[in-house]
C-alpha positions in Angstrom: 10.3 -41.9 -15.7 12.6 -44.7 -14.7 16.4 -44.6 -15.3 19.6 -46.4 -14.5 21.5 -45.0 -11.6 25.2 -45.8 -10.8 26.3 -45.5 -7.1 29.9 -45.6 -6.0 30.4 -48.0 -3.1 34.1 -47.8 -2.3 36.0 -48.9 -5.4 32.9 -50.7 -6.9 29.9 -49.4 -8.9 26.4 -50.5 -7.8 23.5 -50.3 -10.3 19.9 -49.7 -9.5 16.8 -48.7 -11.5 15.4 -45.5 -9.9 12.5 -43.2 -10.2 13.2 -39.4 -9.9 10.6 -37.1 -8.2 10.3 -33.7 -6.6 9.9 -33.7 -2.9 7.0 -31.4 -2.0 8.3 -30.4 1.4 12.0 -29.7 0.6 11.3 -28.6 -3.0 14.3 -30.7 -4.1 14.7 -33.6 -6.5 14.9 -37.0 -4.9 15.1 -40.6 -6.1 13.3 -43.8 -5.2 14.8 -47.2 -5.8 12.6 -49.3 -8.0 14.8 -52.3 -8.5 18.3 -53.3 -7.2 20.5 -54.8 -10.0 23.9 -55.5 -8.5 27.6 -54.6 -8.8 29.0 -53.7 -12.2 32.1 -55.9 -11.9 29.9 -59.0 -11.3 27.4 -58.1 -14.0 30.2 -57.8 -16.6 30.7 -61.5 -16.3 27.1 -62.1 -17.5 26.5 -59.2 -19.9 28.8 -57.8 -22.6 27.7 -54.2 -21.7 25.7 -54.1 -18.4 25.2 -50.3 -18.6 23.6 -50.4 -22.0 21.6 -53.5 -21.2 20.0 -52.1 -18.0 19.4 -48.7 -19.5 17.3 -50.5 -22.1 15.6 -52.4 -19.2 14.7 -49.1 -17.5 13.3 -47.7 -20.8 11.2 -50.8 -21.3 9.9 -50.6 -17.7 8.9 -47.0 -18.3 7.1 -47.9 -21.5 5.2 -50.8 -19.9 4.2 -48.5 -17.0 2.9 -45.9 -19.5 1.1 -48.7 -21.5 -0.6 -49.8 -18.3 -2.0 -46.3 -17.8 -3.5 -46.1 -21.3 -7.2 -46.6 -21.3 -9.4 -47.1 -24.4 -12.6 -45.0 -24.3 -15.7 -46.0 -26.3 -17.7 -42.9 -27.1 -21.3 -42.9 -28.3 -21.8 -39.6 -30.1 -25.6 -40.0 -29.8 -25.6 -40.5 -26.1 -27.8 -38.0 -24.2 -27.3 -36.5 -20.8 -29.7 -37.8 -18.2 -32.1 -35.2 -16.9 -30.8 -32.7 -14.3 -27.2 -33.7 -14.9 -24.6 -31.5 -13.3 -21.4 -33.5 -12.9 -18.9 -30.6 -13.0 -16.5 -30.7 -10.1 -13.8 -28.4 -8.8 -10.2 -29.5 -7.9 -8.7 -26.0 -7.6 -9.9 -25.9 -4.0 -7.1 -28.3 -3.1 -4.8 -25.2 -3.1 -7.1 -23.6 -0.5 -7.0 -26.8 1.5 -3.2 -26.8 1.4 -2.9 -23.4 3.1 -5.9 -24.1 5.4 -4.2 -27.3 6.7 -0.7 -25.6 6.8 -2.3 -23.2 9.3 -3.6 -26.2 11.2 -7.1 -24.8 11.2 -8.4 -28.4 11.0 -6.7 -29.3 14.3 -7.9 -26.0 15.9 -11.6 -26.5 15.1 -11.5 -30.3 15.8 -9.8 -29.8 19.2 -12.2 -27.0 20.2 -15.2 -29.0 19.2 -14.4 -31.9 21.5 -15.9 -30.2 24.6 -19.1 -29.2 22.7 -22.3 -31.2 22.6 -23.0 -31.0 18.9 -22.5 -34.0 16.6 -21.7 -32.3 13.3 -18.1 -31.8 12.0 -17.4 -28.2 12.6 -14.1 -28.3 10.7 -16.0 -29.6 7.6 -18.5 -26.7 7.9 -15.7 -24.2 8.1 -13.9 -25.7 5.1 -17.1 -25.4 3.0 -17.7 -21.8 4.2 -14.1 -20.7 3.4 -13.8 -22.5 0.1 -17.2 -21.2 -1.0 -16.4 -17.7 0.1 -13.3 -17.8 -2.3 -14.7 -19.8 -5.2 -18.4 -19.1 -5.2 -19.2 -16.3 -2.8 -22.9 -15.9 -1.9 -25.3 -16.8 0.9 -24.8 -19.7 3.3 -27.7 -21.5 1.6 -26.0 -21.2 -1.7 -22.8 -22.6 -0.2 -24.7 -25.6 1.2 -26.5 -26.2 -2.1 -23.2 -26.2 -4.1 -21.3 -28.5 -1.7 -21.5 -31.4 -4.2 -19.1 -29.6 -6.6 -16.1 -30.6 -4.4 -14.5 -34.0 -3.7 -15.4 -33.8 -0.1 -17.9 -35.6 2.3 -19.9 -32.7 3.7 -22.3 -34.9 5.6 -24.0 -32.2 7.7 -27.4 -30.5 7.3 -28.2 -26.9 6.6 -29.4 -26.5 10.1 -26.0 -27.8 11.4 -24.3 -25.2 9.3 -26.2 -22.4 10.9 -25.7 -23.9 14.3 -22.0 -23.9 13.5 -22.0 -20.2 12.9 -23.0 -19.5 16.5 -20.1 -21.8 17.6 -17.6 -20.1 15.4 -18.6 -16.7 16.8 -17.3 -17.7 20.2 -13.9 -18.3 18.7 -13.5 -15.1 16.8 -10.6 -13.6 18.7 -8.9 -16.9 19.5 -8.9 -17.9 15.8 -7.1 -14.7 14.9 -4.4 -15.3 17.4 -4.0 -18.9 16.4 -3.7 -18.0 12.7 -0.9 -15.5 13.7 1.0 -18.2 15.6 0.7 -20.7 12.7 1.8 -18.1 10.1 4.9 -17.5 12.2 5.6 -21.2 12.7 4.9 -22.3 9.1 6.1 -19.3 7.0 8.8 -17.7 9.2 8.9 -14.6 11.4 6.0 -12.2 10.8 6.9 -8.6 10.2 4.7 -6.7 12.7 7.0 -3.7 13.1 4.9 -1.8 10.6 1.1 -2.1 11.1 -1.3 -0.8 8.4 -4.7 0.3 9.7 -7.9 1.4 8.1 -11.7 1.2 8.6 -14.5 0.3 6.3 -18.1 -0.6 6.6 -20.5 -3.2 5.3 -24.2 -2.7 4.7 -27.2 -4.9 5.4 -30.3 -5.4 3.4 -32.5 -4.4 6.3 -34.5 -1.3 7.4 -34.4 -1.7 11.2 -31.4 -0.9 13.3 -30.2 -3.0 16.2 -27.3 -2.8 18.7 -24.7 -3.7 16.0 -26.3 -2.6 12.7 -26.6 1.1 12.8 -27.0 3.9 10.3 -23.8 5.7 9.9 -21.5 7.2 7.3 -21.4 4.4 4.7 -18.6 4.4 2.1 -21.2 3.7 -0.6 -23.6 6.4 0.6 -26.5 3.9 1.1 -29.3 4.5 3.6 -29.0 0.9 4.9 -27.7 0.1 8.4 -24.0 -0.7 8.5 -21.3 -2.4 10.6 -17.9 -0.8 10.9 -14.7 -3.0 10.7 -11.3 -1.9 11.8 -8.5 -4.0 10.2 -4.8 -4.2 10.9 -2.4 -5.8 8.5 1.3 -6.7 8.8 4.1 -5.3 6.6 3.5 -8.0 4.0 -0.2 -7.0 3.6 -1.5 -10.1 5.4 -4.4 -9.5 7.7 -3.4 -9.6 11.4 -6.4 -8.6 13.4 -9.9 -7.1 12.9 -12.7 -5.9 15.1 -16.4 -5.1 14.4 -18.1 -1.9 15.7 -21.6 -0.6 15.6 -22.3 1.2 12.3 -22.6 4.7 13.9 -19.1 4.4 15.4 -16.7 7.2 14.2 -13.8 5.9 12.2 -11.3 7.7 14.4 -12.7 6.1 17.6 -11.9 2.6 16.4 -8.2 3.2 16.3 -7.1 2.8 19.9 -9.3 -0.3 20.5 -7.8 -2.2 17.6 -4.2 -1.1 17.9 -4.4 -1.7 21.6 -5.5 -5.3 21.0 -2.8 -5.8 18.4 -0.1 -4.6 20.9 -1.5 -6.7 23.7 -2.4 -9.9 22.0 0.4 -10.3 19.3 3.5 -9.4 21.3 4.6 -6.9 18.5 7.0 -4.8 20.5 7.3 -1.3 19.2 5.2 -0.6 16.1 4.9 2.0 13.4 1.3 2.5 12.4 0.6 3.6 8.8 -2.9 5.1 8.2 -4.8 7.9 6.4 -5.1 11.1 8.3 -8.8 10.6 8.4 -8.3 7.9 11.0 -5.9 9.8 13.2 -6.7 12.5 15.8 -4.5 14.3 18.2 -5.7 11.8 20.9 -4.6 8.8 18.8 -1.2 10.3 18.0 -0.7 11.1 21.7 -1.7 7.5 22.5 0.8 6.1 20.1 3.8 8.1 21.1 3.3 7.4 24.8 1.5 10.6 26.1 3.6 12.5 28.5 6.5 10.2 27.8 6.7 11.5 24.3 10.4 12.2 24.7 10.7 8.4 24.9 8.4 7.5 22.0 6.9 4.1 22.6 5.4 3.7 19.1 5.5 5.6 15.8 3.4 6.7 12.9 3.4 7.4 9.2 0.3 9.3 8.3 -1.1 11.1 5.3 -1.5 14.9 5.9 -4.1 17.0 4.1 -2.5 19.6 1.8 -5.7 21.4 0.9 -6.8 21.4 4.6 -3.5 22.6 5.9 -2.6 26.0 7.3 -1.7 29.0 5.1 1.9 28.6 6.1 1.9 24.9 5.2 0.3 25.6 1.8 2.9 28.3 1.1 5.6 25.8 1.9 4.0 23.2 -0.4 3.8 25.6 -3.4 7.3 27.1 -3.0 9.7 25.5 -5.4 12.6 26.1 -3.0 14.0 22.8 -1.6 12.3 20.4 -4.1 14.6 17.8 -5.6 14.1 15.3 -8.4 14.6 11.5 -8.5 18.3 12.1 -9.0 18.6 14.1 -5.8 19.4 17.3 -7.7 17.2 20.5 -7.5 14.0 19.9 -9.4 13.8 21.5 -12.8 10.8 22.6 -14.9 9.3 19.7 -16.7 10.2 17.1 -14.1 7.6 14.4 -13.5 8.4 14.0 -9.8 9.8 16.2 -7.0 10.1 15.8 -3.2 11.3 17.8 -0.2 11.0 17.5 3.6 11.5 19.4 6.8 11.4 18.9 10.6 8.5 20.7 12.3 7.0 21.1 15.7 3.2 20.7 15.3 0.4 21.5 17.7 -2.2 18.8 18.3 -5.3 18.9 20.5 -5.5 16.1 23.1 -8.3 15.2 25.3 -6.9 14.6 28.8 -8.3 12.3 31.5 -10.2 15.2 33.0 -12.1 15.5 29.8 -10.6 18.9 29.0 -8.7 19.5 25.7 -5.1 20.6 25.9 -2.6 21.6 23.2 0.5 19.4 22.9 3.5 19.7 20.7 4.7 16.8 18.6 8.1 16.9 16.8 7.9 15.1 13.5 9.2 15.0 9.9 7.0 16.3 7.1 7.5 15.1 3.6 5.9 16.8 0.6 6.0 15.3 -2.9 4.4 16.0 -6.3 4.0 13.7 -9.3 2.7 14.5 -12.7 0.7 11.2 -12.9 -1.0 12.2 -9.6 -1.8 15.6 -10.9 -3.3 14.2 -14.1 -5.4 11.7 -12.1 -6.7 14.4 -9.8 -7.8 16.5 -12.7 -9.5 13.5 -14.4 -11.2 12.4 -11.2 -12.6 15.9 -10.6 -13.9 16.3 -14.2 -17.2 14.5 -13.7 -18.0 16.6 -10.6 -17.2 19.8 -12.4 -19.5 18.8 -15.3 -22.3 18.0 -12.7 -21.8 21.4 -11.1 -22.1 23.3 -14.5 -25.2 21.2 -15.3 -26.6 22.2 -11.9 -26.0 25.9 -12.7 -27.8 25.6 -16.0 -30.8 23.6 -14.5 -31.1 23.9 -10.7 -34.4 22.0 -10.6 -32.6 18.7 -11.4 -30.4 18.9 -8.3 -30.5 15.8 -6.0 -28.1 15.1 -3.2 -27.4 11.5 -4.4 -26.8 12.3 -8.1 -25.0 15.6 -7.5 -22.8 14.4 -4.7 -19.7 16.7 -4.4 -20.8 19.1 -7.1 -22.5 21.7 -4.8 -19.1 23.1 -3.6 -18.5 24.6 -7.0 -21.8 26.4 -7.1 -22.5 29.9 -5.7 -25.8 31.0 -4.3 -27.1 27.5 -3.9 -29.7 27.1 -1.2 -30.6 23.4 -0.5 -33.2 22.0 2.0 -31.2 19.6 4.1 -34.3 17.5 4.9 -35.3 16.9 1.3 -32.1 17.4 -0.6 -33.8 19.7 -3.1 -33.1 23.3 -4.2 -35.2 25.8 -2.3 -35.3 28.3 -5.0 -34.9 26.4 -8.3 -35.5 29.5 -10.4 -32.8 31.5 -8.8 -29.8 32.3 -11.0 -26.7 30.3 -9.9 -23.0 30.9 -10.6 -20.1 28.4 -11.1 -17.3 29.1 -8.6 -14.3 29.5 -10.9 -12.2 30.7 -8.0 -12.9 27.5 -6.0 -11.9 25.4 -8.9 -8.6 27.4 -9.5 -7.7 27.1 -5.8 -8.1 23.3 -5.9 -6.2 22.9 -9.1 -3.2 24.6 -7.5 -2.7 21.5 -5.3 -3.2 18.8 -7.9 -0.6 16.1 -7.6 0.8 17.3 -4.2 0.8 14.9 -1.3 2.1 15.2 2.2 3.1 12.6 4.9 4.0 13.3 8.6 5.9 10.8 10.6 7.5 10.3 14.0 10.3 8.3 12.3 12.7 11.2 11.8 15.6 8.9 11.0 13.9 7.3 8.0 14.8 8.6 4.5 12.1 10.4 2.6 11.8 7.8 -0.1 11.6 5.0 2.5 8.7 6.9 4.2 6.9 7.2 0.9 7.4 3.5 0.1 6.2 2.6 3.6 3.0 4.7 3.2 2.3 3.3 -0.3 1.9 -0.1 1.4 -1.4 1.2 2.6 -2.9 0.4 -0.8 -2.7 -3.3 0.3 -5.3 -2.7 3.0 -7.5 -0.7 0.6 -7.2 -3.6 -1.9 -8.1 -6.0 0.9 -11.3 -4.2 1.5 -12.1 -4.2 -2.2 -11.4 -8.0 -2.2 -13.7 -8.6 0.7 -16.5 -6.5 -0.7 -16.0 -7.5 -4.3 -14.3 -10.9 -4.9 -15.4 -12.4 -1.6 -18.7 -10.6 -1.6 -18.7 -10.0 2.1 -21.6 -7.5 1.6 -24.5 -7.1 1.6 -24.9 -9.3 4.6 -28.2 -11.1 5.0 -27.7 -12.6 8.4 -29.5 -11.1 11.4 -28.2 -12.6 14.6 -25.1 -10.9 16.0 -23.3 -14.1 16.5 -23.9 -15.3 13.0 -22.8 -11.9 11.6 -19.6 -12.3 13.6 -19.0 -15.8 12.2 -19.6 -14.5 8.7 -16.8 -12.0 9.0 -14.6 -14.6 10.6 -14.9 -16.8 7.6 -14.2 -13.8 5.4 -11.1 -13.1 7.4 -9.8 -16.7 7.1 -10.5 -16.7 3.4 -8.7 -13.4 3.0 -5.6 -14.7 4.9 -5.5 -17.8 2.7 -5.7 -15.8 -0.5 -3.0 -13.4 0.7 -0.7 -16.3 1.6 -1.2 -17.9 -1.9 -0.3 -14.5 -3.3 2.9 -14.4 -1.2 3.8 -18.0 -2.1 3.5 -17.2 -5.8 5.7 -14.2 -5.6 2.9 -11.6 -5.6 2.6 -11.9 -9.4 -1.2 -12.3 -9.4 -4.1 -10.5 -7.9 -6.5 -12.3 -5.5 -9.2 -12.1 -8.2 -6.9 -13.7 -10.8 -6.0 -16.5 -8.3 -9.7 -17.1 -7.4 -10.7 -17.2 -11.1 -7.9 -19.7 -11.8 -8.8 -22.0 -8.9 -12.4 -21.9 -10.1 -11.5 -23.0 -13.6 -9.4 -26.0 -12.4 -12.5 -28.1 -12.7 -13.4 -31.4 -14.4 -16.3 -33.4 -15.8 -17.0 -37.0 -15.3 -16.1 -38.7 -18.5 -16.5 -42.5 -18.2 -16.4 -45.0 -15.3 -14.2 -43.3 -12.7 -12.3 -41.0 -15.2 -12.5 -37.2 -15.0 -11.6 -34.9 -17.9 -9.9 -31.5 -17.1 -9.9 -28.7 -19.6 -7.9 -25.8 -18.1 -4.3 -25.1 -17.6 -2.5 -21.7 -17.5 0.6 -19.9 -16.3 -1.3 -19.1 -13.1 -2.3 -22.7 -12.4 1.2 -23.8 -13.1 2.6 -21.2 -10.6 0.1 -22.1 -7.9 0.7 -25.8 -8.4 4.5 -25.3 -8.2 4.3 -23.1 -5.1 2.0 -25.5 -3.2 3.3 -28.8 -4.6 0.1 -29.8 -6.3 -0.1 -31.3 -9.8 -2.7 -29.3 -11.8 -1.4 -30.3 -15.2 -3.0 -33.6 -16.0 -5.7 -33.8 -18.7 -7.3 -36.9 -17.2 -7.3 -38.5 -13.8 -9.2 -41.3 -12.2 -11.1 -40.8 -9.0 -8.4 -42.4 -6.9 -5.7 -40.0 -8.1 -8.0 -37.0 -7.5 -8.7 -38.1 -4.0 -5.0 -38.7 -3.4 -4.3 -35.0 -4.5 -7.0 -33.8 -2.0 -5.6 -36.1 0.7 -2.1 -34.9 0.1 -3.3 -31.3 0.4 -4.5 -32.0 3.9 -1.1 -33.3 5.2 
């Protein structure tokens, strides 16, 4: 919209017709001079009321501009679509491009490709792989077949795309470091003082193992070969570094390799690692705190600690009401929904020394125990199905199968199972439900414990820090669910590595969009929104959009992209895409 602007120049007033707009870089309102009119004192000689006159001129200019943009469409209600018509196109991917180019990934892949002998555009291939992984996850073939849904020139062949995967695999570690540098440069200092770490695995639809794809303990209890991934994230929940391991690698043995690379390659300084106790061994704790230099702790930890698997002394401490306090800091009373207490302890850990022998070492740490009613209720509800399975097994042992009765056997007495077949050896034998086992487990419902080297941190701060671990768990759910990183159908090791690299880049971009929109929306919500910001070719070069929401408004505002127009011509759409790449 145009308006009349009055500028003071010394004692005189200068008039211009201006256009107001929002600067995408500075996020501030700026003006652009459309027409210079002159000084007010001189214009008063020609016009009775120059201010009123030129306000009207500005209004008329705005109306004329709007009129020029009005297009008359002639619609034939009987017109039929040509055969095999599919003219739906997506524009939401412009948000992905904005972050991709903010991270200067285009420059990175273009610069690294200059010394290579291939002719295809590696950056264009990566853009298609990342955009497809977020908006239409599936196979590489599917991504190639759907490349026409975007306003891009993807002029490479399917064979080029597979060749690019081998190239991307050679850049796996360097891409991670480059992304880290660009996040720091573009979005400010990255908080790597706290590192969240976890391990998951991805299965393959193959029967034969190889050097990478091995049968191991899969999270989904499938018989397929798997690949292990160790992932480290920063304090904001943004992925920092990952590493792949053969599927038969023990979760605990991945820790030092990944954390060692994080400390070496990202200049983190002292870090505090947050992880589940299942990842941590005495060896890993000893490694973190500096071994024999433990009196001068190099790094720290915040770890979950098993209540049910603890010593009798520890269980007694957990169940004693002495020392518990409520949210208000006062002694916990009956009927409270939350209580917490802590103590300083010297704990023995078993450490494997360089000689290969195990030695007992002492670590001095803080131990926090807390109970929540909602945690207790959830534990009971989660266990209910397993208990029902166990009781059904007692009533009909012949129906027992390892897969369908997973976890139920621990509540059954006198159960004899053939480990090779997973079947009950004596199906006619009378079985008993273990009520004592159930009662023992129920005692600890809702109780959790954390141990930490950070003895100066407040109890509540330690709990809040540990709760951040859900970010990494959600990250794995996103990669396996929303990004459909598994099952993996690729077979060559270098292509498998490239697949996970594209998943990593896609995940970083989604996490950054989350951060830029104030963490109001899940990655799934954002991906769904970007998918729905699509249009259909209406007439000539005009495209019709049919989706706008609170989420699309928030993403557009955060990234400086206008997603609110109902119709745009092809030139305007291409301009939005081009602006997203600046």
